[in-house]
Tab-separated table of C-alpha atoms and ligand atoms in Angstrom:
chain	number	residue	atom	x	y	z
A	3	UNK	CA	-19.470	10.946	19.581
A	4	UNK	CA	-18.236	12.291	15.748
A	5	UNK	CA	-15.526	14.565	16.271
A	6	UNK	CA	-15.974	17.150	13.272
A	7	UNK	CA	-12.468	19.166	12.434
A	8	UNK	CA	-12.663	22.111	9.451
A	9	UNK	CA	-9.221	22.899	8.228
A	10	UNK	CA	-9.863	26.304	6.641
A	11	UNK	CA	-8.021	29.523	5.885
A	12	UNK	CA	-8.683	31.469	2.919
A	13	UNK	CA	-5.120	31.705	1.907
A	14	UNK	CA	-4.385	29.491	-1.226
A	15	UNK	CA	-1.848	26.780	-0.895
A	16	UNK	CA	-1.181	26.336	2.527
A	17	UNK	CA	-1.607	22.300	2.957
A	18	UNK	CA	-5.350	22.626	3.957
A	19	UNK	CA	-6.113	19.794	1.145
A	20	UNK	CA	-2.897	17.479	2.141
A	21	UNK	CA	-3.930	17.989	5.868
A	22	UNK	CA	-6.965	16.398	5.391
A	23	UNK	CA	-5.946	13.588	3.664
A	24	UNK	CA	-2.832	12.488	5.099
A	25	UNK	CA	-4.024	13.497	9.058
A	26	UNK	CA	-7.138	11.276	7.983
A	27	UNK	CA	-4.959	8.630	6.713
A	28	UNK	CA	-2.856	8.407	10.190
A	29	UNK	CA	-6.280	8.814	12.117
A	30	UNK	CA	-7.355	5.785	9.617
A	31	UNK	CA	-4.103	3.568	10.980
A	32	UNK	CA	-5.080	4.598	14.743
A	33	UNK	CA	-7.789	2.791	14.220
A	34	UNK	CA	-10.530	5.280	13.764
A	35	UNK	CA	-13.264	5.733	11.350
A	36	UNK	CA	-12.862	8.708	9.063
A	37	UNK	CA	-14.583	10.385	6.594
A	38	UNK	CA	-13.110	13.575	4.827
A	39	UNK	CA	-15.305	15.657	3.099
A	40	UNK	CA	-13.943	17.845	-0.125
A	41	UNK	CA	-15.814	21.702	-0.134
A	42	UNK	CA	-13.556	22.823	-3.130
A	43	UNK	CA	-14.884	22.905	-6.297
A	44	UNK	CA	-11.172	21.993	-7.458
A	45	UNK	CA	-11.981	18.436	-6.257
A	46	UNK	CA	-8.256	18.410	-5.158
A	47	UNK	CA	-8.686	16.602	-1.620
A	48	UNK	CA	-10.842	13.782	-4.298
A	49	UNK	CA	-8.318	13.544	-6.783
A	50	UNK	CA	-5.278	13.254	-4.249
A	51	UNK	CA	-7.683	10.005	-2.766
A	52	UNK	CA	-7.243	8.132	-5.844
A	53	UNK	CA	-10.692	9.356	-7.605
A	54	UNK	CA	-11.171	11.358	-10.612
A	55	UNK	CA	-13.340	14.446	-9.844
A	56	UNK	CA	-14.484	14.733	-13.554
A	57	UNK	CA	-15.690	10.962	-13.189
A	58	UNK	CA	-17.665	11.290	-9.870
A	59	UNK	CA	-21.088	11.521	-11.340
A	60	UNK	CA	-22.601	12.415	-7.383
A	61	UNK	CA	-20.893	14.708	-5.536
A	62	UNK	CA	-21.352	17.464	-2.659
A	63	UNK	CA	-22.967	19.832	-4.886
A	64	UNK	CA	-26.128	17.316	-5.235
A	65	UNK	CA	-25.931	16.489	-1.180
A	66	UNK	CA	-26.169	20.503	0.015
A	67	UNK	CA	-28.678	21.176	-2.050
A	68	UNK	CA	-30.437	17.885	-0.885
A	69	UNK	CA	-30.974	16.537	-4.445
A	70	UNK	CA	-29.527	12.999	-3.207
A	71	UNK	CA	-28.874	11.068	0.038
A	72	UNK	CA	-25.231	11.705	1.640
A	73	UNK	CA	-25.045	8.055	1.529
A	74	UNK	CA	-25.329	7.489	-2.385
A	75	UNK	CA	-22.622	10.123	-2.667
A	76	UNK	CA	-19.290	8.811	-0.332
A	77	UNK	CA	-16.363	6.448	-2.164
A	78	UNK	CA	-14.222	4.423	-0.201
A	79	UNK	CA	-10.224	4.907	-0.982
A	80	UNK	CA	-6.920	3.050	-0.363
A	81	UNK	CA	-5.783	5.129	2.019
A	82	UNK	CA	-8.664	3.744	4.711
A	83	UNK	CA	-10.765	6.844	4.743
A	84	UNK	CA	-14.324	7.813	2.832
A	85	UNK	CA	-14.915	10.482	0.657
A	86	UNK	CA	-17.841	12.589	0.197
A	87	UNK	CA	-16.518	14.516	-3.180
A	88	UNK	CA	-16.440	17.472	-4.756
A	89	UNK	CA	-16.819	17.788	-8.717
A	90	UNK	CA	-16.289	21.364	-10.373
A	91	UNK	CA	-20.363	21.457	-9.871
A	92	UNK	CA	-19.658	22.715	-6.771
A	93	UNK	CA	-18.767	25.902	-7.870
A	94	UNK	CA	-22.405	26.440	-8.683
A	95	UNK	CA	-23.813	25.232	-5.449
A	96	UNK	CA	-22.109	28.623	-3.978
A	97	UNK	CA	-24.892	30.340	-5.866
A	98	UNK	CA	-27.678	27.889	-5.635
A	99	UNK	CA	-27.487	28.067	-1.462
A	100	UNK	CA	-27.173	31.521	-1.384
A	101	UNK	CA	-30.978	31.897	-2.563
A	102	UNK	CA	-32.016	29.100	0.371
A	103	UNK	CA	-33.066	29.537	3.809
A	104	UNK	CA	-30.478	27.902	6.618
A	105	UNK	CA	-27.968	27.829	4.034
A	106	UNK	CA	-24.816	27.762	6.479
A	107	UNK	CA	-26.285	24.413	7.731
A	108	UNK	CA	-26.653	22.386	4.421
A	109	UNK	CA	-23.638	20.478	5.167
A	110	UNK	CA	-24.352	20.246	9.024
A	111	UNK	CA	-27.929	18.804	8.221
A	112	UNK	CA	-26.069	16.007	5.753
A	113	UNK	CA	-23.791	14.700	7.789
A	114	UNK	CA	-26.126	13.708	10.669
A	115	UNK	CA	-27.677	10.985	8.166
A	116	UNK	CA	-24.191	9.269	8.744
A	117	UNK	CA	-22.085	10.659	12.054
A	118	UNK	CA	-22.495	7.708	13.907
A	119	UNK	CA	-20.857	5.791	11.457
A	120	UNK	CA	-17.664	7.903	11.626
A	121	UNK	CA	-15.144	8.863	14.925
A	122	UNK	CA	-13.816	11.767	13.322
A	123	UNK	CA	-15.134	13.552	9.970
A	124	UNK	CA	-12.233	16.229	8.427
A	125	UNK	CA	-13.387	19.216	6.735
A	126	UNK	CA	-11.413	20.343	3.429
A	127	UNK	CA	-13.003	24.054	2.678
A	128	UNK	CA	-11.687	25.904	-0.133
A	129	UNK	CA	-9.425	29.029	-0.427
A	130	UNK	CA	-12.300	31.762	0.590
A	131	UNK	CA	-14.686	32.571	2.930
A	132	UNK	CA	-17.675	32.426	1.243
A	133	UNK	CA	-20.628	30.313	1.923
A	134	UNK	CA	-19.011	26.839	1.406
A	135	UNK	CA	-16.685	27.757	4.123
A	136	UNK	CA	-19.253	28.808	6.564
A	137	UNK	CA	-21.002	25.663	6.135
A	138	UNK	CA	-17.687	23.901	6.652
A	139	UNK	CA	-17.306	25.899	10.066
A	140	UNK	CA	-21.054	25.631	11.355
A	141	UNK	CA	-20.699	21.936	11.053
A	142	UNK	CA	-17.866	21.290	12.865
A	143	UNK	CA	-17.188	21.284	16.599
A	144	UNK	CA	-13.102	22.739	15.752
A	145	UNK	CA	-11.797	24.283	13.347
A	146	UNK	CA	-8.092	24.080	12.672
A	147	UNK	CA	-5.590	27.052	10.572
A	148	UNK	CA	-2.999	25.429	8.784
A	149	UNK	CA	-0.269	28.457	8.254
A	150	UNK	CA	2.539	28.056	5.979
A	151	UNK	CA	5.507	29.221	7.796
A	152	UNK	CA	7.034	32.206	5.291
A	153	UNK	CA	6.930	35.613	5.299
A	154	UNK	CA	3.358	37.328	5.127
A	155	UNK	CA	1.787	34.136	6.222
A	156	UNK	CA	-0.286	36.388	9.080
A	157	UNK	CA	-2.006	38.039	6.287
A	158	UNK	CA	-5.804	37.140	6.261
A	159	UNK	CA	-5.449	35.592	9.293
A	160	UNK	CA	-6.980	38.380	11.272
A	161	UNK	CA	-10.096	38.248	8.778
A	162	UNK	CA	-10.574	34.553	9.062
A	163	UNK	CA	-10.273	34.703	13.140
A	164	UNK	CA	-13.278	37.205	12.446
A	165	UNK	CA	-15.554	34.638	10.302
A	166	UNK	CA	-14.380	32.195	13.266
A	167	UNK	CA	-15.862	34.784	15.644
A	168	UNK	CA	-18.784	35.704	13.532
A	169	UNK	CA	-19.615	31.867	13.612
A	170	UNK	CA	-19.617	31.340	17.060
A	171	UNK	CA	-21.828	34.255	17.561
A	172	UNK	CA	-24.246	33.299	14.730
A	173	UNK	CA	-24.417	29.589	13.792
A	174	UNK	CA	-22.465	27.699	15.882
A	175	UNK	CA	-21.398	28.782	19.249
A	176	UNK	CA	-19.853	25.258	20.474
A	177	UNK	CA	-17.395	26.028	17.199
A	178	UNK	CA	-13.292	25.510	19.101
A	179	UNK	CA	-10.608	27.175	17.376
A	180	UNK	CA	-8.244	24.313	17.839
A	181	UNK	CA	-5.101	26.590	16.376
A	182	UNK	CA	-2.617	26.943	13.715
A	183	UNK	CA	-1.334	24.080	12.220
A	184	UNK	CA	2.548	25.151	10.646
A	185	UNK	CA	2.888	23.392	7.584
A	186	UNK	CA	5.785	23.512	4.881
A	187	UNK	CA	8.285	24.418	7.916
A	188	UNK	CA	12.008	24.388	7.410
A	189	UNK	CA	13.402	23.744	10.453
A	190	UNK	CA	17.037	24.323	9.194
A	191	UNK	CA	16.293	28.053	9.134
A	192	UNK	CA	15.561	30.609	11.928
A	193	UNK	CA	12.923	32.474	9.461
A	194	UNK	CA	9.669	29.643	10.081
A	195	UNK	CA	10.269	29.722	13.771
A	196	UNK	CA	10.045	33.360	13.860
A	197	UNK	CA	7.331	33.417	11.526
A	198	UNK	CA	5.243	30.920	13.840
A	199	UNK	CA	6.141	32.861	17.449
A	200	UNK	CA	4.768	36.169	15.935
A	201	UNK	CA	1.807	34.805	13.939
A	202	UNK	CA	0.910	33.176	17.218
A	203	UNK	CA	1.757	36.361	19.481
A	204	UNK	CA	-0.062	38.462	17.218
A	205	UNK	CA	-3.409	37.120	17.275
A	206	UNK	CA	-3.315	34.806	20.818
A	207	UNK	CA	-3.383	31.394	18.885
A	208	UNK	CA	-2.071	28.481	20.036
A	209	UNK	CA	-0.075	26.392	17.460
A	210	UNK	CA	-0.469	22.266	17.201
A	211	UNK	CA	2.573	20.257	17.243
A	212	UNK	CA	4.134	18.952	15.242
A	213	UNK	CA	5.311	21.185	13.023
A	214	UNK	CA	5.353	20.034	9.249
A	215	UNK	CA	8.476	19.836	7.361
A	216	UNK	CA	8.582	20.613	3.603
A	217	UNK	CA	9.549	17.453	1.667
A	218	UNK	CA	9.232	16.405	-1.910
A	219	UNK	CA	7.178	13.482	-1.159
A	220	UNK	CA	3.548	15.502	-1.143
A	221	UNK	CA	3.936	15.944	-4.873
A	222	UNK	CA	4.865	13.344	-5.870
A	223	UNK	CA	1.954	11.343	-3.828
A	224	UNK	CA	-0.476	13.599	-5.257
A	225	UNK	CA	0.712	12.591	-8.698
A	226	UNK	CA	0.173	9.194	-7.518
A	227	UNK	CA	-3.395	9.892	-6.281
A	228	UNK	CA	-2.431	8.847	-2.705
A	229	UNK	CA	-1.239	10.215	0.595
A	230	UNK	CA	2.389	10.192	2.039
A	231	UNK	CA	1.318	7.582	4.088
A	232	UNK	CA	1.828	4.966	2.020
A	233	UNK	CA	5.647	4.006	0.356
A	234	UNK	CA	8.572	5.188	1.554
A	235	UNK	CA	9.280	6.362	4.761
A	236	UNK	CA	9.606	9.898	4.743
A	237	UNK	CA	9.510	13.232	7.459
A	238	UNK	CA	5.698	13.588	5.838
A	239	UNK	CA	4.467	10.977	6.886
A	240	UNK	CA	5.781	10.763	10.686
A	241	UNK	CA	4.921	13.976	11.471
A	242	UNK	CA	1.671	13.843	10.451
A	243	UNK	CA	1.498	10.433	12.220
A	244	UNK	CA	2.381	12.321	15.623
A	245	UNK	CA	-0.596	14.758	14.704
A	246	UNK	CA	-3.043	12.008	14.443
A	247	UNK	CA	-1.777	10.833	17.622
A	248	UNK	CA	-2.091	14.226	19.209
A	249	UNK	CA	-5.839	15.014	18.144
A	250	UNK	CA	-7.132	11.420	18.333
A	251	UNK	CA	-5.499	11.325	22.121
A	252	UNK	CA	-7.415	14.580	22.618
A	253	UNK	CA	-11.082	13.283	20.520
A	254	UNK	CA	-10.791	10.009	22.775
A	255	UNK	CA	-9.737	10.190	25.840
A	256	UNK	CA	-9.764	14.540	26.130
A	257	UNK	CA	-6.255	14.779	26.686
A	258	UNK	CA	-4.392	18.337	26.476
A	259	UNK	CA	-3.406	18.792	22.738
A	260	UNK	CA	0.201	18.957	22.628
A	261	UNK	CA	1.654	22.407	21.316
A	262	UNK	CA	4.337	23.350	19.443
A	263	UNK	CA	6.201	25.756	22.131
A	264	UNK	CA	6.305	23.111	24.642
A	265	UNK	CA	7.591	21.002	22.118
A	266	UNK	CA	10.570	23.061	20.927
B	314	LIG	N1	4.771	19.635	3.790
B	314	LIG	C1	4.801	19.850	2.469
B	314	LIG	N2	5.981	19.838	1.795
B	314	LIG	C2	6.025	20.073	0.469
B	314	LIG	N3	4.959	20.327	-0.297
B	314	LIG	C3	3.756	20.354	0.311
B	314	LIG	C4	3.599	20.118	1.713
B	314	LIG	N4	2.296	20.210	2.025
B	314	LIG	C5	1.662	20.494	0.875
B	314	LIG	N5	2.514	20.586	-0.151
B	314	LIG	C6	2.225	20.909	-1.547
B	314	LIG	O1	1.800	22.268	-1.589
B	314	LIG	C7	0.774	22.430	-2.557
B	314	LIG	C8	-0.453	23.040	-1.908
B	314	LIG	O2	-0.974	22.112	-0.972
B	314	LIG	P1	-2.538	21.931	-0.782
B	314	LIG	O3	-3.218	21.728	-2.080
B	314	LIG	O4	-2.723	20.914	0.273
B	314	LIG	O5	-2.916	23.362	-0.197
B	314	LIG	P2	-4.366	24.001	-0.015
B	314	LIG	O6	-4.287	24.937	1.122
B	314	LIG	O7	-5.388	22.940	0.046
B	314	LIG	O8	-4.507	24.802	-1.376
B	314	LIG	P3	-5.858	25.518	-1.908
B	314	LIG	O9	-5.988	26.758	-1.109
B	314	LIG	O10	-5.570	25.773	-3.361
B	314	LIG	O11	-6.980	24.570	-1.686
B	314	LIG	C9	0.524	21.058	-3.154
B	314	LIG	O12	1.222	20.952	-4.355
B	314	LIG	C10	1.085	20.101	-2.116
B	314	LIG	O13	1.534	18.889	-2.683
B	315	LIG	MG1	-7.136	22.699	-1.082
């Protein structure tokens, strides 16, 4: 069985693109199969794999709109995970699916050429909620929020719980909301704990441990067109390590995913 995960929220900059990479990365080193798929026209999620976006010549763009197989599209990286791409093409695709019929389930319909070949397939949708997105939700069995732990970091979050609703009702009603994922957390201040408790409070949602500490490292990996994974040892890299752990314990064998308020 693929396990599908989106990571979505409309907010820019929240570690949606890193989370994908490096939590595919550590699900790599367990031992499973991954494919991450890049649905932002940015081509961020390709580039921080180790692959130019304005060099991909088949991308995404051609696979939704069924121009080419899935399979003459994915690259192979260092980091032990495949790539379906994204080149800034895919910022036209938006408006070349919104004229087709069953266009939530372009991306759905493409990746059943190859799930069998993959344990777990990670979902990179861009900043937005617009048609990209939904086809990143309606072909995935969970969907996880990464929230960056500062002030104002509930905003939107109400709207994208909505989409999550409006999917289950419309396209895809086995679609879990898995939680919030905290990412750029400072643990040496009060403020991203109570940030996290009242995000969760608000709107009922459970939040995935570990928590994800800020460091320097991200940056300069994605300069380096690979994931914190590799190099140094650093407090990137284990704690997304313990979230692989977490999600491939629940993928494989269903355990309980571990939260973040029994953890603290
Ligand atoms: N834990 C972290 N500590 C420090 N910097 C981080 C961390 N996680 C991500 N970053 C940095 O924050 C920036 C935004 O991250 P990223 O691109 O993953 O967010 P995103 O949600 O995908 O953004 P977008 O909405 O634009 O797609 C990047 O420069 C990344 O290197
Ligand atoms: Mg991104």
């Amino acid at each position: 069985m693929t396990y599908v995960l989106a990571v979505a929220n409309q907010k820019g900059g929240v570690a949606k693109t890193t989370t994908v990479a490096s939590l595919g990365a550590a699900l790599a080193e367990l031992g499973a199969r991954v494919l991450v798929v890049d649905l932002d026209p940015q081509g961020c999620l390709t580039f921080s794999l180790g692959h130019n976006p304005d060099r991909v010549e088949r991308s995404v763009h051609e696979v939704l709109l069924e121009e080419v197989s899935i399979r003459d599209v994915l690259l192979e990286t260092e980091d032990g995970v495949t790539v379906l791409p994204a080149t800034l093409d895919l910022a036209g695709a938006e408006a070349m699916l919104l004229m087709r019929a069953g266009r939530e389930y372009a991306l759905k319909r493409a990746l059943a050429d190859v799930a069998e070949e993959y344990d777990v397939i990670l979902v990179d949708c861009p900043p937005s909620l617009g048609v990209l997105t939904l086809n990143g939700l309606t072909a995935a069995a969970a969907v996880a929020v990464p929230l960056q732990c500062e002030t104002l970091a509930h905003r939107g979050v109400g709207q994208l719980l909505k989409t999550v609703n409006d999917v289950q009702r419309i396209t895809n009603p086995d679609l879990k909301l898995l939680g919030a994922l905290p990412t750029l957390y400072d643990s040496r201040t009060t403020h991203s704990r109570d940030i996290l408790s009242d995000v969760a409070d608000r709107y009922g949602l459970a939040v995935l441990a570990p928590a994800i500490p800020r460091t320097v490292r991200f940056a300069e990996a994605n300069a380096a067109g690979r994931t914190v994974l590799v190099g140094r040892r650093n407090k990137g890299a284990a704690a997304y390590r313990a979230l692989a752990e977490n999600l491939w314990a629940h993928v494989k064998d269903g355990a309980p995913l571990k939260e973040w308020q029994t953890e603290s």
